[in-house]
């Protein structure tokens, strides 16, 4: 019977290999089409572009995008409840109807700005934890508004 001179892998080596394999699976790259309107389009100077990032959630996409374009974070993300809320003609209910909930502070867009995944407002999905797949469309919307 032939024998090998290679030592058997230790338990810790096998665990390290499994952890490395799991980590590489969870940090897969995702490529999306980004579409920009209004102020976002003016800031970036382009309407549409492909963007590849590590991960598969809107949060991971935004983290990388804002690292590359920090001005977009200030333009789109509210840092307080006041920045996220706009005044309107209808009274705001004390409690939201049904199962509606607001995204937590820091995960809300400023008033009138929106982030959509495949045409759906992120706050109507899973907020920044909305899952994104290759080929999805992410829209960064901050319309021009003129008055008087």
PDB file of C-alpha atoms in Angstrom:
ATOM      1  CA  UNK A   1       0.000   0.000   0.000  1.00  0.00           C
ATOM      2  CA  UNK A   2       1.423   3.383  -0.950  1.00  0.00           C
ATOM      3  CA  UNK A   3       1.677   5.956   1.790  1.00  0.00           C
ATOM      4  CA  UNK A   4       1.980   9.698   1.582  1.00  0.00           C
ATOM      5  CA  UNK A   5       4.452  11.713   3.508  1.00  0.00           C
ATOM      6  CA  UNK A   6       2.093  14.696   3.746  1.00  0.00           C
ATOM      7  CA  UNK A   7       0.792  15.267   7.265  1.00  0.00           C
ATOM      8  CA  UNK A   8      -2.958  15.264   7.731  1.00  0.00           C
ATOM      9  CA  UNK A   9      -4.511  18.709   7.965  1.00  0.00           C
ATOM     10  CA  UNK A  10      -5.064  19.769  11.533  1.00  0.00           C
ATOM     11  CA  UNK A  11      -8.496  20.682  12.839  1.00  0.00           C
ATOM     12  CA  UNK A  12      -7.575  24.391  12.952  1.00  0.00           C
ATOM     13  CA  UNK A  13      -6.309  24.323   9.344  1.00  0.00           C
ATOM     14  CA  UNK A  14      -9.582  22.770   8.163  1.00  0.00           C
ATOM     15  CA  UNK A  15     -11.558  25.376  10.132  1.00  0.00           C
ATOM     16  CA  UNK A  16      -9.470  28.181   8.593  1.00  0.00           C
ATOM     17  CA  UNK A  17     -10.091  26.841   5.095  1.00  0.00           C
ATOM     18  CA  UNK A  18     -13.836  26.628   5.753  1.00  0.00           C
ATOM     19  CA  UNK A  19     -13.886  30.174   7.146  1.00  0.00           C
ATOM     20  CA  UNK A  20     -11.939  31.479   4.134  1.00  0.00           C
ATOM     21  CA  UNK A  21     -14.333  29.740   1.742  1.00  0.00           C
ATOM     22  CA  UNK A  22     -17.353  31.176   3.565  1.00  0.00           C
ATOM     23  CA  UNK A  23     -15.826  34.670   3.592  1.00  0.00           C
ATOM     24  CA  UNK A  24     -15.132  34.544  -0.145  1.00  0.00           C
ATOM     25  CA  UNK A  25     -18.728  33.481  -0.766  1.00  0.00           C
ATOM     26  CA  UNK A  26     -20.170  36.347   1.290  1.00  0.00           C
ATOM     27  CA  UNK A  27     -17.994  39.023  -0.320  1.00  0.00           C
ATOM     28  CA  UNK A  28     -19.039  38.254  -3.872  1.00  0.00           C
ATOM     29  CA  UNK A  29     -19.060  41.138  -6.290  1.00  0.00           C
ATOM     30  CA  UNK A  30     -22.331  42.495  -7.604  1.00  0.00           C
ATOM     31  CA  UNK A  31     -22.698  44.702 -10.672  1.00  0.00           C
ATOM     32  CA  UNK A  32     -25.671  47.035 -10.971  1.00  0.00           C
ATOM     33  CA  UNK A  33     -26.824  49.785 -13.290  1.00  0.00           C
ATOM     34  CA  UNK A  34     -27.001  53.123 -11.476  1.00  0.00           C
ATOM     35  CA  UNK A  35     -29.382  55.748 -12.816  1.00  0.00           C
ATOM     36  CA  UNK A  36     -29.278  59.327 -11.559  1.00  0.00           C
ATOM     37  CA  UNK A  37     -31.788  62.152 -11.842  1.00  0.00           C
ATOM     38  CA  UNK A  38     -31.958  65.798 -10.878  1.00  0.00           C
ATOM     39  CA  UNK A  39     -29.287  67.086  -8.527  1.00  0.00           C
ATOM     40  CA  UNK A  40     -27.500  63.710  -8.415  1.00  0.00           C
ATOM     41  CA  UNK A  41     -27.124  63.686 -12.204  1.00  0.00           C
ATOM     42  CA  UNK A  42     -25.826  67.262 -12.143  1.00  0.00           C
ATOM     43  CA  UNK A  43     -23.305  66.420  -9.402  1.00  0.00           C
ATOM     44  CA  UNK A  44     -21.955  63.305 -11.140  1.00  0.00           C
ATOM     45  CA  UNK A  45     -22.282  64.612 -14.684  1.00  0.00           C
ATOM     46  CA  UNK A  46     -23.816  61.367 -15.920  1.00  0.00           C
ATOM     47  CA  UNK A  47     -27.241  59.785 -16.116  1.00  0.00           C
ATOM     48  CA  UNK A  48     -26.359  56.099 -16.074  1.00  0.00           C
ATOM     49  CA  UNK A  49     -23.321  53.963 -15.308  1.00  0.00           C
ATOM     50  CA  UNK A  50     -22.411  50.447 -14.274  1.00  0.00           C
ATOM     51  CA  UNK A  51     -21.075  49.971 -10.762  1.00  0.00           C
ATOM     52  CA  UNK A  52     -19.458  46.894  -9.209  1.00  0.00           C
ATOM     53  CA  UNK A  53     -19.187  46.516  -5.440  1.00  0.00           C
ATOM     54  CA  UNK A  54     -18.433  43.816  -2.897  1.00  0.00           C
ATOM     55  CA  UNK A  55     -21.557  42.465  -1.251  1.00  0.00           C
ATOM     56  CA  UNK A  56     -25.210  42.023  -2.071  1.00  0.00           C
ATOM     57  CA  UNK A  57     -27.162  44.630  -0.089  1.00  0.00           C
ATOM     58  CA  UNK A  58     -28.086  48.245  -0.667  1.00  0.00           C
ATOM     59  CA  UNK A  59     -26.071  49.133   2.456  1.00  0.00           C
ATOM     60  CA  UNK A  60     -22.872  47.627   1.000  1.00  0.00           C
ATOM     61  CA  UNK A  61     -23.540  49.344  -2.327  1.00  0.00           C
ATOM     62  CA  UNK A  62     -24.039  52.734  -0.659  1.00  0.00           C
ATOM     63  CA  UNK A  63     -20.975  52.325   1.580  1.00  0.00           C
ATOM     64  CA  UNK A  64     -18.722  51.813  -1.445  1.00  0.00           C
ATOM     65  CA  UNK A  65     -20.466  54.427  -3.591  1.00  0.00           C
ATOM     66  CA  UNK A  66     -20.254  57.069  -0.851  1.00  0.00           C
ATOM     67  CA  UNK A  67     -16.584  56.257  -0.322  1.00  0.00           C
ATOM     68  CA  UNK A  68     -15.986  57.022  -3.998  1.00  0.00           C
ATOM     69  CA  UNK A  69     -18.462  59.934  -4.190  1.00  0.00           C
ATOM     70  CA  UNK A  70     -18.703  61.409  -0.647  1.00  0.00           C
ATOM     71  CA  UNK A  71     -20.743  64.377  -1.860  1.00  0.00           C
ATOM     72  CA  UNK A  72     -23.633  62.014  -2.631  1.00  0.00           C
ATOM     73  CA  UNK A  73     -23.999  60.948   0.993  1.00  0.00           C
ATOM     74  CA  UNK A  74     -24.546  64.534   2.084  1.00  0.00           C
ATOM     75  CA  UNK A  75     -26.918  65.056  -0.832  1.00  0.00           C
ATOM     76  CA  UNK A  76     -29.076  61.962  -0.229  1.00  0.00           C
ATOM     77  CA  UNK A  77     -28.883  60.738   3.383  1.00  0.00           C
ATOM     78  CA  UNK A  78     -30.614  62.522   6.268  1.00  0.00           C
ATOM     79  CA  UNK A  79     -28.607  62.843   9.466  1.00  0.00           C
ATOM     80  CA  UNK A  80     -31.655  63.755  11.547  1.00  0.00           C
ATOM     81  CA  UNK A  81     -35.398  63.224  11.560  1.00  0.00           C
ATOM     82  CA  UNK A  82     -35.911  66.882  10.606  1.00  0.00           C
ATOM     83  CA  UNK A  83     -33.877  66.456   7.407  1.00  0.00           C
ATOM     84  CA  UNK A  84     -35.879  63.366   6.461  1.00  0.00           C
ATOM     85  CA  UNK A  85     -39.296  64.904   6.969  1.00  0.00           C
ATOM     86  CA  UNK A  86     -40.944  67.452   4.742  1.00  0.00           C
ATOM     87  CA  UNK A  87     -43.947  69.562   5.541  1.00  0.00           C
ATOM     88  CA  UNK A  88     -47.117  69.063   3.612  1.00  0.00           C
ATOM     89  CA  UNK A  89     -50.732  70.044   3.503  1.00  0.00           C
ATOM     90  CA  UNK A  90     -51.982  66.834   5.144  1.00  0.00           C
ATOM     91  CA  UNK A  91     -51.542  66.183   8.861  1.00  0.00           C
ATOM     92  CA  UNK A  92     -49.061  63.472   9.819  1.00  0.00           C
ATOM     93  CA  UNK A  93     -50.706  60.545  11.637  1.00  0.00           C
ATOM     94  CA  UNK A  94     -49.461  59.706  15.129  1.00  0.00           C
ATOM     95  CA  UNK A  95     -49.048  56.057  14.138  1.00  0.00           C
ATOM     96  CA  UNK A  96     -48.354  54.715  10.687  1.00  0.00           C
ATOM     97  CA  UNK A  97     -51.102  52.462   9.301  1.00  0.00           C
ATOM     98  CA  UNK A  98     -50.730  48.703   8.993  1.00  0.00           C
ATOM     99  CA  UNK A  99     -47.209  47.356   9.166  1.00  0.00           C
ATOM    100  CA  UNK A 100     -45.513  50.464   7.843  1.00  0.00           C
ATOM    101  CA  UNK A 101     -42.357  51.477   9.660  1.00  0.00           C
ATOM    102  CA  UNK A 102     -39.793  54.189   9.109  1.00  0.00           C
ATOM    103  CA  UNK A 103     -36.159  53.465   8.455  1.00  0.00           C
ATOM    104  CA  UNK A 104     -33.970  54.365  11.451  1.00  0.00           C
ATOM    105  CA  UNK A 105     -32.288  57.769  11.571  1.00  0.00           C
ATOM    106  CA  UNK A 106     -29.141  57.655   9.443  1.00  0.00           C
ATOM    107  CA  UNK A 107     -30.848  55.261   7.037  1.00  0.00           C
ATOM    108  CA  UNK A 108     -33.411  57.731   5.710  1.00  0.00           C
ATOM    109  CA  UNK A 109     -33.102  59.901   2.651  1.00  0.00           C
ATOM    110  CA  UNK A 110     -33.521  63.641   2.932  1.00  0.00           C
ATOM    111  CA  UNK A 111     -36.927  65.068   2.119  1.00  0.00           C
ATOM    112  CA  UNK A 112     -37.787  64.539  -1.568  1.00  0.00           C
ATOM    113  CA  UNK A 113     -34.676  62.425  -2.310  1.00  0.00           C
ATOM    114  CA  UNK A 114     -35.171  58.702  -2.845  1.00  0.00           C
ATOM    115  CA  UNK A 115     -33.166  55.540  -3.496  1.00  0.00           C
ATOM    116  CA  UNK A 116     -34.910  52.865  -5.541  1.00  0.00           C
ATOM    117  CA  UNK A 117     -33.986  49.266  -6.323  1.00  0.00           C
ATOM    118  CA  UNK A 118     -35.633  47.983  -9.496  1.00  0.00           C
ATOM    119  CA  UNK A 119     -38.241  50.734  -9.286  1.00  0.00           C
ATOM    120  CA  UNK A 120     -39.167  50.112  -5.635  1.00  0.00           C
ATOM    121  CA  UNK A 121     -38.465  52.652  -2.894  1.00  0.00           C
ATOM    122  CA  UNK A 122     -35.948  51.105  -0.499  1.00  0.00           C
ATOM    123  CA  UNK A 123     -38.052  52.100   2.500  1.00  0.00           C
ATOM    124  CA  UNK A 124     -40.900  49.954   1.119  1.00  0.00           C
ATOM    125  CA  UNK A 125     -38.582  46.950   0.950  1.00  0.00           C
ATOM    126  CA  UNK A 126     -35.953  46.190   3.634  1.00  0.00           C
ATOM    127  CA  UNK A 127     -34.410  49.652   3.820  1.00  0.00           C
ATOM    128  CA  UNK A 128     -30.629  49.572   3.451  1.00  0.00           C
ATOM    129  CA  UNK A 129     -30.730  45.792   3.968  1.00  0.00           C
ATOM    130  CA  UNK A 130     -32.575  45.337   0.659  1.00  0.00           C
ATOM    131  CA  UNK A 131     -30.822  42.583  -1.279  1.00  0.00           C
ATOM    132  CA  UNK A 132     -29.324  43.405  -4.662  1.00  0.00           C
ATOM    133  CA  UNK A 133     -28.437  40.975  -7.439  1.00  0.00           C
ATOM    134  CA  UNK A 134     -26.285  41.249 -10.549  1.00  0.00           C
ATOM    135  CA  UNK A 135     -28.081  43.271 -13.203  1.00  0.00           C
ATOM    136  CA  UNK A 136     -30.395  45.122 -10.803  1.00  0.00           C
ATOM    137  CA  UNK A 137     -31.077  48.834 -11.264  1.00  0.00           C
ATOM    138  CA  UNK A 138     -30.423  51.329  -8.472  1.00  0.00           C
ATOM    139  CA  UNK A 139     -31.860  54.811  -8.961  1.00  0.00           C
ATOM    140  CA  UNK A 140     -30.590  57.823  -7.026  1.00  0.00           C
ATOM    141  CA  UNK A 141     -33.360  60.398  -7.270  1.00  0.00           C
ATOM    142  CA  UNK A 142     -33.222  63.976  -6.065  1.00  0.00           C
ATOM    143  CA  UNK A 143     -35.487  66.024  -8.346  1.00  0.00           C
ATOM    144  CA  UNK A 144     -35.178  69.678  -9.179  1.00  0.00           C
ATOM    145  CA  UNK A 145     -37.934  71.646  -7.513  1.00  0.00           C
ATOM    146  CA  UNK A 146     -38.828  75.137  -8.534  1.00  0.00           C
ATOM    147  CA  UNK A 147     -41.174  77.462  -6.784  1.00  0.00           C
ATOM    148  CA  UNK A 148     -42.825  80.738  -7.731  1.00  0.00           C
TER     149      UNK A 148
END
